[in-house]
XYZ file of C-alpha atoms in Angstrom:
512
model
C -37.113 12.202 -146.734
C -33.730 10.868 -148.807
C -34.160 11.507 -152.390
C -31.235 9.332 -153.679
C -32.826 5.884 -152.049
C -33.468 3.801 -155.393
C -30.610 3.879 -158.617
C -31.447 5.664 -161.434
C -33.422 3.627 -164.185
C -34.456 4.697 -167.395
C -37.992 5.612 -167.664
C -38.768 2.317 -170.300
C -36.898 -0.367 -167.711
C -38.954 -3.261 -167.095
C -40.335 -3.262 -164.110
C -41.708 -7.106 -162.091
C -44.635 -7.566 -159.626
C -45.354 -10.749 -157.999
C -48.528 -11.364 -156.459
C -48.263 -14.719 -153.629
C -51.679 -15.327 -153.324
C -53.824 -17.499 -151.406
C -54.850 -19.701 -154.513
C -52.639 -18.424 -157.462
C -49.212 -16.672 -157.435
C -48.753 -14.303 -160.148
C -45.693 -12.957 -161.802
C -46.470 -9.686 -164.410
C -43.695 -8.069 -166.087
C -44.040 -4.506 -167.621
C -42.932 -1.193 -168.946
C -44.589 2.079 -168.397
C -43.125 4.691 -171.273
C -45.140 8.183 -170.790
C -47.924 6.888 -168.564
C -48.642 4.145 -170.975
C -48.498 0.341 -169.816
C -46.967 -2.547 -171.854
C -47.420 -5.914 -170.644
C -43.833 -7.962 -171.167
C -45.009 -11.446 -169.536
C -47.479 -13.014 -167.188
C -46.735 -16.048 -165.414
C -49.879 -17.692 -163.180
C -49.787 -20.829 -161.367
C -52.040 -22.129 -159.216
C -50.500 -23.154 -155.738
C -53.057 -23.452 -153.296
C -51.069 -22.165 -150.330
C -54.088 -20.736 -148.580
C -55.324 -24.787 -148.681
C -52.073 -25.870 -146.626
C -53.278 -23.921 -143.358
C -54.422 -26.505 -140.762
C -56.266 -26.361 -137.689
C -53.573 -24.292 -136.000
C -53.043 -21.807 -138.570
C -49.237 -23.102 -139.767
C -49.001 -23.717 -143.040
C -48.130 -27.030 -143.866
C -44.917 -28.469 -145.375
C -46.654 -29.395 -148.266
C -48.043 -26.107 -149.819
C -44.968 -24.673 -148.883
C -43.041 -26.707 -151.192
C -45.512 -26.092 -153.625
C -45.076 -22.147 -152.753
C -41.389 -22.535 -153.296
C -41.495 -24.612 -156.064
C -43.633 -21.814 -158.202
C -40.960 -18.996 -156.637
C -37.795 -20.964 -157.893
C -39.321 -20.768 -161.648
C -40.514 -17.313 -161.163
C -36.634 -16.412 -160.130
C -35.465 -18.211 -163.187
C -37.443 -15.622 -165.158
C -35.979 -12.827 -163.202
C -32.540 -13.150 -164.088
C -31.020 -10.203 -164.574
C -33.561 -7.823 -162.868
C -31.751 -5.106 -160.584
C -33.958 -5.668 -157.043
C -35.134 -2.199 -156.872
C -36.830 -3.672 -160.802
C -39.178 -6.044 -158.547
C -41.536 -5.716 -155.816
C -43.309 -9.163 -153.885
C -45.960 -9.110 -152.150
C -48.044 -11.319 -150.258
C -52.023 -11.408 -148.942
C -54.230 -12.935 -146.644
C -52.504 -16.477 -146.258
C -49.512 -15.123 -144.936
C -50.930 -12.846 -142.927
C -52.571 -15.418 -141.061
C -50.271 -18.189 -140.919
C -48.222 -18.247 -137.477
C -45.028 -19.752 -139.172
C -44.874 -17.762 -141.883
C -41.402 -15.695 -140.989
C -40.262 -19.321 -141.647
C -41.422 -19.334 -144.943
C -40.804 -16.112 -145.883
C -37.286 -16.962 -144.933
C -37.142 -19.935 -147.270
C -39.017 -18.211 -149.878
C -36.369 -14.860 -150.492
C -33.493 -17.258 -150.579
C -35.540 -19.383 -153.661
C -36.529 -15.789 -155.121
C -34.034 -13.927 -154.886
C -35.901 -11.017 -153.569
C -37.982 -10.353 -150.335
C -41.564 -10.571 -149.971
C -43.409 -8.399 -147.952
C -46.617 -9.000 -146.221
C -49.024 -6.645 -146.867
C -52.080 -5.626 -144.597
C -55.648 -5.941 -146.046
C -56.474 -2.356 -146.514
C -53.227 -2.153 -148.806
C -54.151 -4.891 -150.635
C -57.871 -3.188 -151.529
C -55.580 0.174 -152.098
C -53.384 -1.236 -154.657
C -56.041 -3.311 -156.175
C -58.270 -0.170 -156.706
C -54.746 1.041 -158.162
C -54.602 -1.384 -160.902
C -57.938 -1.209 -161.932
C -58.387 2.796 -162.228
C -55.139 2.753 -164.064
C -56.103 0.374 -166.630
C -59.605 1.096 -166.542
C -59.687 4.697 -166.294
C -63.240 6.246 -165.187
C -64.481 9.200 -163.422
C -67.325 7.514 -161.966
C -67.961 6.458 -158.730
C -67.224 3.070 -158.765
C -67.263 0.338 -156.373
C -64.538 -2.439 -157.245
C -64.271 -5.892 -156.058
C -61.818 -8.677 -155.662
C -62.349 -12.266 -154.368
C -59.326 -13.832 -153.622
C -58.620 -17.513 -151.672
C -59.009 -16.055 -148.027
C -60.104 -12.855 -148.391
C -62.363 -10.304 -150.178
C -61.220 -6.401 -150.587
C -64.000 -4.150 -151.261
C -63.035 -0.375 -152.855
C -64.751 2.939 -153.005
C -63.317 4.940 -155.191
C -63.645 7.825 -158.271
C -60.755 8.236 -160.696
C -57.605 7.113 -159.423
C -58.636 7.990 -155.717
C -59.912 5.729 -153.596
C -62.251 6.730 -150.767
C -62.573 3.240 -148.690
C -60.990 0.477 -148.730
C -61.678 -2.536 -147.098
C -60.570 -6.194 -146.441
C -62.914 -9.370 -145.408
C -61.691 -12.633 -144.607
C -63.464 -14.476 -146.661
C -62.444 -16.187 -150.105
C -62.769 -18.846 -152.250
C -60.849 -20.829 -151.062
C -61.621 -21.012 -147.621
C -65.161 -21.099 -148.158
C -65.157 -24.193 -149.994
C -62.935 -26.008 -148.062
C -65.411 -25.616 -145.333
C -68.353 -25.738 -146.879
C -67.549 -28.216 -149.999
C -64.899 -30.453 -148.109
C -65.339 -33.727 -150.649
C -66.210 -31.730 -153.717
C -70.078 -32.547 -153.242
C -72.543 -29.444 -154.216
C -76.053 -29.501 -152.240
C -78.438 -26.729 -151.908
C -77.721 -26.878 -147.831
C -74.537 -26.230 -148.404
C -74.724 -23.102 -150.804
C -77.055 -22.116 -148.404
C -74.787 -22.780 -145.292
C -72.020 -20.777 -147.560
C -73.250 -17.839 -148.487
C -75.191 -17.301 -144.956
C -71.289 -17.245 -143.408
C -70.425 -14.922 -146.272
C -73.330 -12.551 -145.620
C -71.860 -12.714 -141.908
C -68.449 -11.895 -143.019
C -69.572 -9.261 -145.041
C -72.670 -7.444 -143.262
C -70.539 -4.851 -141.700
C -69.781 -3.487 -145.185
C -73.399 -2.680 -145.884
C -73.753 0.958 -145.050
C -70.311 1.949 -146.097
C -70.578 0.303 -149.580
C -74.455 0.600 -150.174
C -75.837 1.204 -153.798
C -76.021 5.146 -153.128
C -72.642 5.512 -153.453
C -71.368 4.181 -156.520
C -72.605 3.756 -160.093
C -70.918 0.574 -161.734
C -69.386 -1.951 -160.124
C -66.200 -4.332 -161.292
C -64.734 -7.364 -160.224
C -61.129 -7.688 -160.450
C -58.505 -11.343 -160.824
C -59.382 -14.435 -160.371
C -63.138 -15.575 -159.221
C -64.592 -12.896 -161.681
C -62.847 -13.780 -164.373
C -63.292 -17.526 -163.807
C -67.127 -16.708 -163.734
C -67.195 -14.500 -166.632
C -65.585 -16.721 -168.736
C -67.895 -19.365 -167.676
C -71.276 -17.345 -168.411
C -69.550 -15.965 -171.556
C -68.496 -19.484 -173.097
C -71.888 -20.931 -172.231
C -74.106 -17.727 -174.002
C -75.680 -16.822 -170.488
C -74.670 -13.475 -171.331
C -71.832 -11.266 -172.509
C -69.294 -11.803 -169.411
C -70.890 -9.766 -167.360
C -72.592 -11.263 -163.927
C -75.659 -10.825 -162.605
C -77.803 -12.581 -160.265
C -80.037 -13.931 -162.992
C -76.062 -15.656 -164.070
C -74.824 -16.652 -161.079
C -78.002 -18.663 -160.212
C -77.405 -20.546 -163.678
C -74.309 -21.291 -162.235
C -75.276 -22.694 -158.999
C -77.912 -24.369 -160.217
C -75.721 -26.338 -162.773
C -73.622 -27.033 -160.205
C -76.411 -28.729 -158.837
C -77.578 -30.517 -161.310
C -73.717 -31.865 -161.025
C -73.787 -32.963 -157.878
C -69.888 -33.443 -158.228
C -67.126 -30.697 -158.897
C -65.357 -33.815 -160.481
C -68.776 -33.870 -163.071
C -68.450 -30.288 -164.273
C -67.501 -30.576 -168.067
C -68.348 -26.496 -169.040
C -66.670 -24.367 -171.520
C -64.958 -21.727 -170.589
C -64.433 -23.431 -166.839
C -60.760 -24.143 -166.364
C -59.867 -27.502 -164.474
C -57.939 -25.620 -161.856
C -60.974 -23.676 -160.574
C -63.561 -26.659 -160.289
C -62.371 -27.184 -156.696
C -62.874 -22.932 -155.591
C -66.281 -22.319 -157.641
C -68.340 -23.299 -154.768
C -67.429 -21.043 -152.268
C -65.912 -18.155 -155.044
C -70.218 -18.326 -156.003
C -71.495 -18.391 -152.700
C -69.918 -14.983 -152.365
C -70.562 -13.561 -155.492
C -74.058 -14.070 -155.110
C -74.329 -13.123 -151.413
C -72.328 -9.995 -152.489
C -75.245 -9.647 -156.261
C -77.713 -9.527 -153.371
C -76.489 -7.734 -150.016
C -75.244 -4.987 -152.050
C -78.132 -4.648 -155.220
C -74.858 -5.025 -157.690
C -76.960 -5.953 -160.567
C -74.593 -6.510 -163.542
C -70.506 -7.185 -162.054
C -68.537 -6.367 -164.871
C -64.800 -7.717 -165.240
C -62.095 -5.344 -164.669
C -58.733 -4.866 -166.714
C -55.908 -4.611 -163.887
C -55.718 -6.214 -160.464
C -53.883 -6.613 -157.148
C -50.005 -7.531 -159.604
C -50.355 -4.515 -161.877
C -51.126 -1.768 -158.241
C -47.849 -3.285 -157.246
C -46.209 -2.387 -160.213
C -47.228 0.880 -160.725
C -46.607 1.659 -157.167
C -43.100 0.255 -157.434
C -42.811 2.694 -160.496
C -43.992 5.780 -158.448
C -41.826 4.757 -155.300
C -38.528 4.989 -158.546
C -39.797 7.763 -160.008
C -40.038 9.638 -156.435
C -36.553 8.860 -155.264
C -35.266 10.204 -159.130
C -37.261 13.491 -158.451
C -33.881 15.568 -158.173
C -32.731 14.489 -161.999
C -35.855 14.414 -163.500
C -39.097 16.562 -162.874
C -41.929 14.647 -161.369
C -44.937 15.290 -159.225
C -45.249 11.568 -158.165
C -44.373 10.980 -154.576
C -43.737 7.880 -152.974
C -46.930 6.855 -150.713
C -44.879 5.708 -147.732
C -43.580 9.419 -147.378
C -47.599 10.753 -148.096
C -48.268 8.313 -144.740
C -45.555 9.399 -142.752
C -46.459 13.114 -143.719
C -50.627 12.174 -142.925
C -49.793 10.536 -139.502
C -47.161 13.291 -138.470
C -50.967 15.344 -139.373
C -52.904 12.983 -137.496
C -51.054 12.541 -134.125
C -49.540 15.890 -133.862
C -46.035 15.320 -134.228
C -43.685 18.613 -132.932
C -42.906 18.818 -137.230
C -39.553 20.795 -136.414
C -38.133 18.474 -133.647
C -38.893 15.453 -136.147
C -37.010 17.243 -138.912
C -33.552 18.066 -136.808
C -33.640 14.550 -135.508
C -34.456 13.176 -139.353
C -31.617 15.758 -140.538
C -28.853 14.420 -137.568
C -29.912 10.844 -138.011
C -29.457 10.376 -141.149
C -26.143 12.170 -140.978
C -24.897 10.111 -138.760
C -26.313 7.271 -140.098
C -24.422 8.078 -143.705
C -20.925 8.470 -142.068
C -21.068 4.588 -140.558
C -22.206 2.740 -144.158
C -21.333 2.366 -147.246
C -24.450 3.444 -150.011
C -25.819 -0.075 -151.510
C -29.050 -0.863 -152.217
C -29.870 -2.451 -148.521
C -28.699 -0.070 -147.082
C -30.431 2.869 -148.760
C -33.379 1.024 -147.646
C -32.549 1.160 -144.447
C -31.824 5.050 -144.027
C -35.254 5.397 -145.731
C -36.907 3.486 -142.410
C -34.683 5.646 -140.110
C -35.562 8.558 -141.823
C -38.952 7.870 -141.651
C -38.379 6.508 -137.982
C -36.547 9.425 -136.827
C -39.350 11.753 -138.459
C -42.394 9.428 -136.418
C -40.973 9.075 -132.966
C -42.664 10.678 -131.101
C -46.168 10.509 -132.347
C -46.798 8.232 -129.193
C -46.721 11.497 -126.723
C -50.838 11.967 -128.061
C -51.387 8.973 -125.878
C -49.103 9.804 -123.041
C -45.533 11.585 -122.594
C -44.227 8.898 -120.797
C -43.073 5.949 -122.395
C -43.683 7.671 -125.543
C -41.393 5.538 -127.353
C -43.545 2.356 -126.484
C -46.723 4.193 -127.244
C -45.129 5.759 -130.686
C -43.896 2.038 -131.559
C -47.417 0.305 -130.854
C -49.135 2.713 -132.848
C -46.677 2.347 -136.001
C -46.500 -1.036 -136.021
C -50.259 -1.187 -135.784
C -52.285 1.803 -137.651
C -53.000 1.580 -141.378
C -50.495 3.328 -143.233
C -50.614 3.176 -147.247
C -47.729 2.087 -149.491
C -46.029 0.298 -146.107
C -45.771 -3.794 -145.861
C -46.624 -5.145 -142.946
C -42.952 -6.392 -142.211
C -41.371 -3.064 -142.893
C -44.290 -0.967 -140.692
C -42.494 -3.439 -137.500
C -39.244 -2.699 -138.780
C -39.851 1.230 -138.466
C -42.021 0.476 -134.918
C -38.398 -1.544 -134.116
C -36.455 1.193 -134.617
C -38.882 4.245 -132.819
C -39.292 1.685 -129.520
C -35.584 1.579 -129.511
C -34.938 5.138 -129.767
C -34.728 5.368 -126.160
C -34.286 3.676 -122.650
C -32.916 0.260 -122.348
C -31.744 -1.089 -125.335
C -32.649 -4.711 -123.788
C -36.200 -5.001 -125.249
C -34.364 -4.943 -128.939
C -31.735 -7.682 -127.456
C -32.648 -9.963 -130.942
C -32.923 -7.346 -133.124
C -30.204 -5.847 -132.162
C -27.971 -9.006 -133.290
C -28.398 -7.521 -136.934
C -26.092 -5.241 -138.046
C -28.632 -3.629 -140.553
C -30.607 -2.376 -137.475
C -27.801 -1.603 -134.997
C -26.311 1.320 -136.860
C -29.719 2.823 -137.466
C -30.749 2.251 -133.666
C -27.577 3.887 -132.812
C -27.747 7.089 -135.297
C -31.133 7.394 -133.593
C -30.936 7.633 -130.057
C -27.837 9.735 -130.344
C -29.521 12.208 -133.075
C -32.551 12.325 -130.324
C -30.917 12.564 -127.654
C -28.314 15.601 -129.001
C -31.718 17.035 -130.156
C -33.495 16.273 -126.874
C -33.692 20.270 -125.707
C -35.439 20.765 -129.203
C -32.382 22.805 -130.720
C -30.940 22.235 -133.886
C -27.619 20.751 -133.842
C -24.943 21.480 -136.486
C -23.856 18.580 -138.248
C -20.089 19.917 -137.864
C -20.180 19.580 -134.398
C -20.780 15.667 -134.181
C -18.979 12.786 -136.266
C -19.761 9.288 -135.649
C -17.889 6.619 -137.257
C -17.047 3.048 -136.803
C -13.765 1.462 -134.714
C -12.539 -1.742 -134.569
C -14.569 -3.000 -131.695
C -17.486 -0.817 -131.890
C -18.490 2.998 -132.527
C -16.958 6.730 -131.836
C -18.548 9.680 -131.128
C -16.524 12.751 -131.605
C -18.060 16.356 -130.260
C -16.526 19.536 -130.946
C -15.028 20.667 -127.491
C -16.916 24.596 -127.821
C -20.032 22.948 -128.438
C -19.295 20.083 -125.364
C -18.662 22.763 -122.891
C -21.758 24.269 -123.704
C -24.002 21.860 -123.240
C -22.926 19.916 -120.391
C -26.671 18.053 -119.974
C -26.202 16.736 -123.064
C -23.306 15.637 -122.826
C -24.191 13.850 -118.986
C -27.181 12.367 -121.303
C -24.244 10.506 -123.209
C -22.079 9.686 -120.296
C -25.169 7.756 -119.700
C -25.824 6.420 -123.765
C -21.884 5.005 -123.115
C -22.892 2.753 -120.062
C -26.561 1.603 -121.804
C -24.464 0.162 -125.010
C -22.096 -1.299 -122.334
C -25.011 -2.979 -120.455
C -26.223 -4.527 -123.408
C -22.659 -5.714 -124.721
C -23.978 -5.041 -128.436
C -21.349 -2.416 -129.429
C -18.926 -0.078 -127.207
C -19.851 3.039 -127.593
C -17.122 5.576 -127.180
C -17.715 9.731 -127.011
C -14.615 12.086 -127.128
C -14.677 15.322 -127.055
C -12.090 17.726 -129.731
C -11.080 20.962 -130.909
């Protein structure tokens, strides 16, 4: 994997995480100096962007501007921040809406920075990653986190964690459908918690009582509910069932979410309690959780101590360090998992990269980039466990699809863009291939695969790619030319695919 990906940053640099959630985005500023965390700043607002989703699952102009609104003051705060300093990430919302690309678009132009989508079981991973951090234990522990639209459960003893999970089901969109006008009945706490009990049932066996021994609730619902049974002297903060009926039954007695006048219950959060409740309690009583307690660190602190492993991992060279990022632990675990031929993955990772190197310039998006080739070039063929042929599509399905720690969803299609393209027509990546920050690395991968493709390593002194005016040339020592004439026929044919697809001329000469 390339070591030199990220610039060096001393160890006490402040490091951002931004957490675009479905009912509060969340900006936390810190420092980590020997293992030790120091909060700078904490910025919360509460957006309601998983609220904006209609009927057809685009998210509506409203809540976007509301989104982007919250973004431009986050940037403001951000000035001055290097962008390998601050990592965005985004949950359930955006992984459901259908326009979101749109948004994401308009949203890294406000910021300043990208945001990457990130599946559910990532989301549980880093949450669990915040919490055993801050709240270090070394017993089994299950941890929870109710968020607008979804719910990530988390197995897990020290800083490990052994399941992960992600239901879509939150606060938000429970009471939106079950407490449309703000009215609370006993039909429709009832009505609520029977969908979250749906939702959730599958989670029984995996996350029964047997196989933890406290239980924490992490961000937003649990806190709000804490506070609430704290300020009111039901009990200490922590919740139990005995609490959270208190709580539904004074909403109740209510009647209104308008009428609620508690201490400790922010005005922001009458409008989610419903629903945020109706799982809480379904959750107290499906899974025998008889005292909650809340949890220091959440979903924005995992995705700052992640960011600080993935710095720390690409400084490993200057400094000594055991930490390694989790997108190369992945790569490594599915290269395990599907079987990968480990050496002809390494020569084409090697001669990729190579090639890659001699057509760019280092900056920060690019160094990016020949991380995602590298770890391209390193899974491309993990499709041949399905079948040999068609690999590529095969290899690219299952990247772009399988659960891999420490990746966003956006940059596990980016890597699935770049295997499918590794070979045959270069017409299925016709869009894609209108970037220039994928055409180079689509290029220094079919040519370092197909130079590989009898499985022998090539010396990098025989082959020099670099860019022409009007498009790319490959030079080939003539020794090594005449001695493999299949290979080069193979790029006889790699000339007249590049012509076909008029993206780049593609020239190969052959010298002493």
């Amino acid at each position: 994997m390339p070591t030199n990906a990220l610039p060096e940053f001393p160890e006490a640099a402040q490091l951002a995480a931004i957490d675009i959630g479905s009912n509060s985005f969340r900006l936390e500023i810190g420092q980590l100096i020997r293992g030790r965390y120091k909060r700078i700043d904490y910025l919360k607002e509460t957006v309601r962007l998983g609220g904006g989703l209609d009927a057809d699952g685009r998210l509506n102009e409203e809540a976007q501007l509301r989104g982007l609104a919250c973004l431009a003051r986050f940037a403001l705060r951000l000035r001055g921040f290097a962008p390998a300093q601050v990592r965005a990430v985004a949950t359930q919302t955006l992984r459901e809406a259908r326009n979101r690309d749109a948004f994401l678009a308009r949203a890294r132009t406000v910021l300043g920075h990208p945001i990457e989508v990130i599946s559910g079981r990532e989301e549980a991973r880093l949450i669990f990653a915040g919490v055993a951090r801050l709240q270090p234990s070394e017993r089994p522990r299950i941890v929870i986190d109710i968020g607008g639209r979804s719910t990530e459960m988390i197995l897990g003893q020290g800083r490990t964690p052994r399941q992960a999970e992600s239901f879509q089901v939150g606060s938000v969109s429970l009471s939106m459908r079950y407490f449309p006008d703000g009215r609370f009945t006993a039909d429709a706490f009832r009505a609520a918690q029977v969908a979250a009990g749906a939702e959730l049932e599958e989670a029984l066996q995996p996350f029964a009582p047997g196989q933890w021994i406290e239980a924490l609730g992490s961000s937003g619902t649990v806190g709000a509910v804490s506070q609430l049974l704290a300020a009111n002297g039901i009990s200490d903060g922590v919740i139990t069932p005995v609490g959270l009926r208190w709580c539904i039954e004074t909403c109740l007695a209510a009647g209104h979410q308008d009428a609620l006048d508690l201490p400790g219950l922010k005005p922001e959060r009458r409008a989610v309690l419903g629903g945020g409740l109706s799982i809480l309690y379904t959750l107290a009583l499906q899974f025998g959780i008889d005292a909650l307690q809340p949890a220091r660190g959440a979903l924005r602190q995992g995705v700052l101590f992640d960011l600080a492993e993935r710095l720390e991992a690409a400084q490993a060279p200057t400094r000594q360090t055991h930490r390694q990022d989790m997108r190369d632990t992945s790569v490594h675990e599915l290269q395990r998992r599907f079987g990968s031929d480990l050496a002809q993955a390494a020569r084409v990772q090697r001669l990729a990269g190579a090639l890659y190197r001699s057509t760019t310039t280092p900056r920060n998006g690019h160094t990016e980039a020949a991380r995602e080739l590298a770890w391209a070039a390193a899974l491309h063929e993990v499709g041949m466990s399905v079948s040999h042929h068609d690999h590529h599509r095969h290899s690219a399905y299952l990247l772009a699809h399988v659960d891999a720690p420490g990746f966003s969803q956006s940059q596990q299609r980016r890597v699935a863009e770049l295997v499918l393209g590794h070979r045959g027509s270069l017409r299925k990546l016709d869009t894609t291939l209108e970037q220039e920050a994928t055409l180079w690395p689509v290029l220094s991968l079919r040519l370092a695969a197909l130079l590989c493709h009898a499985r022998n390593d090539v010396p990098e002194r025989v082959v020099a790619l670099r860019r022409t005016d009007d498009g790319a040339l490959l030079r080939i020592d003539r020794a090594w030319a005449d001695g493999h004439p299949r290979t080069m026929h193979l790029l006889g044919e790699e000339v007249r695919a590049w012509e076909r697809a008029g993206r780049l001329k593609l020239a190969v000469r052959t010298g002493g």
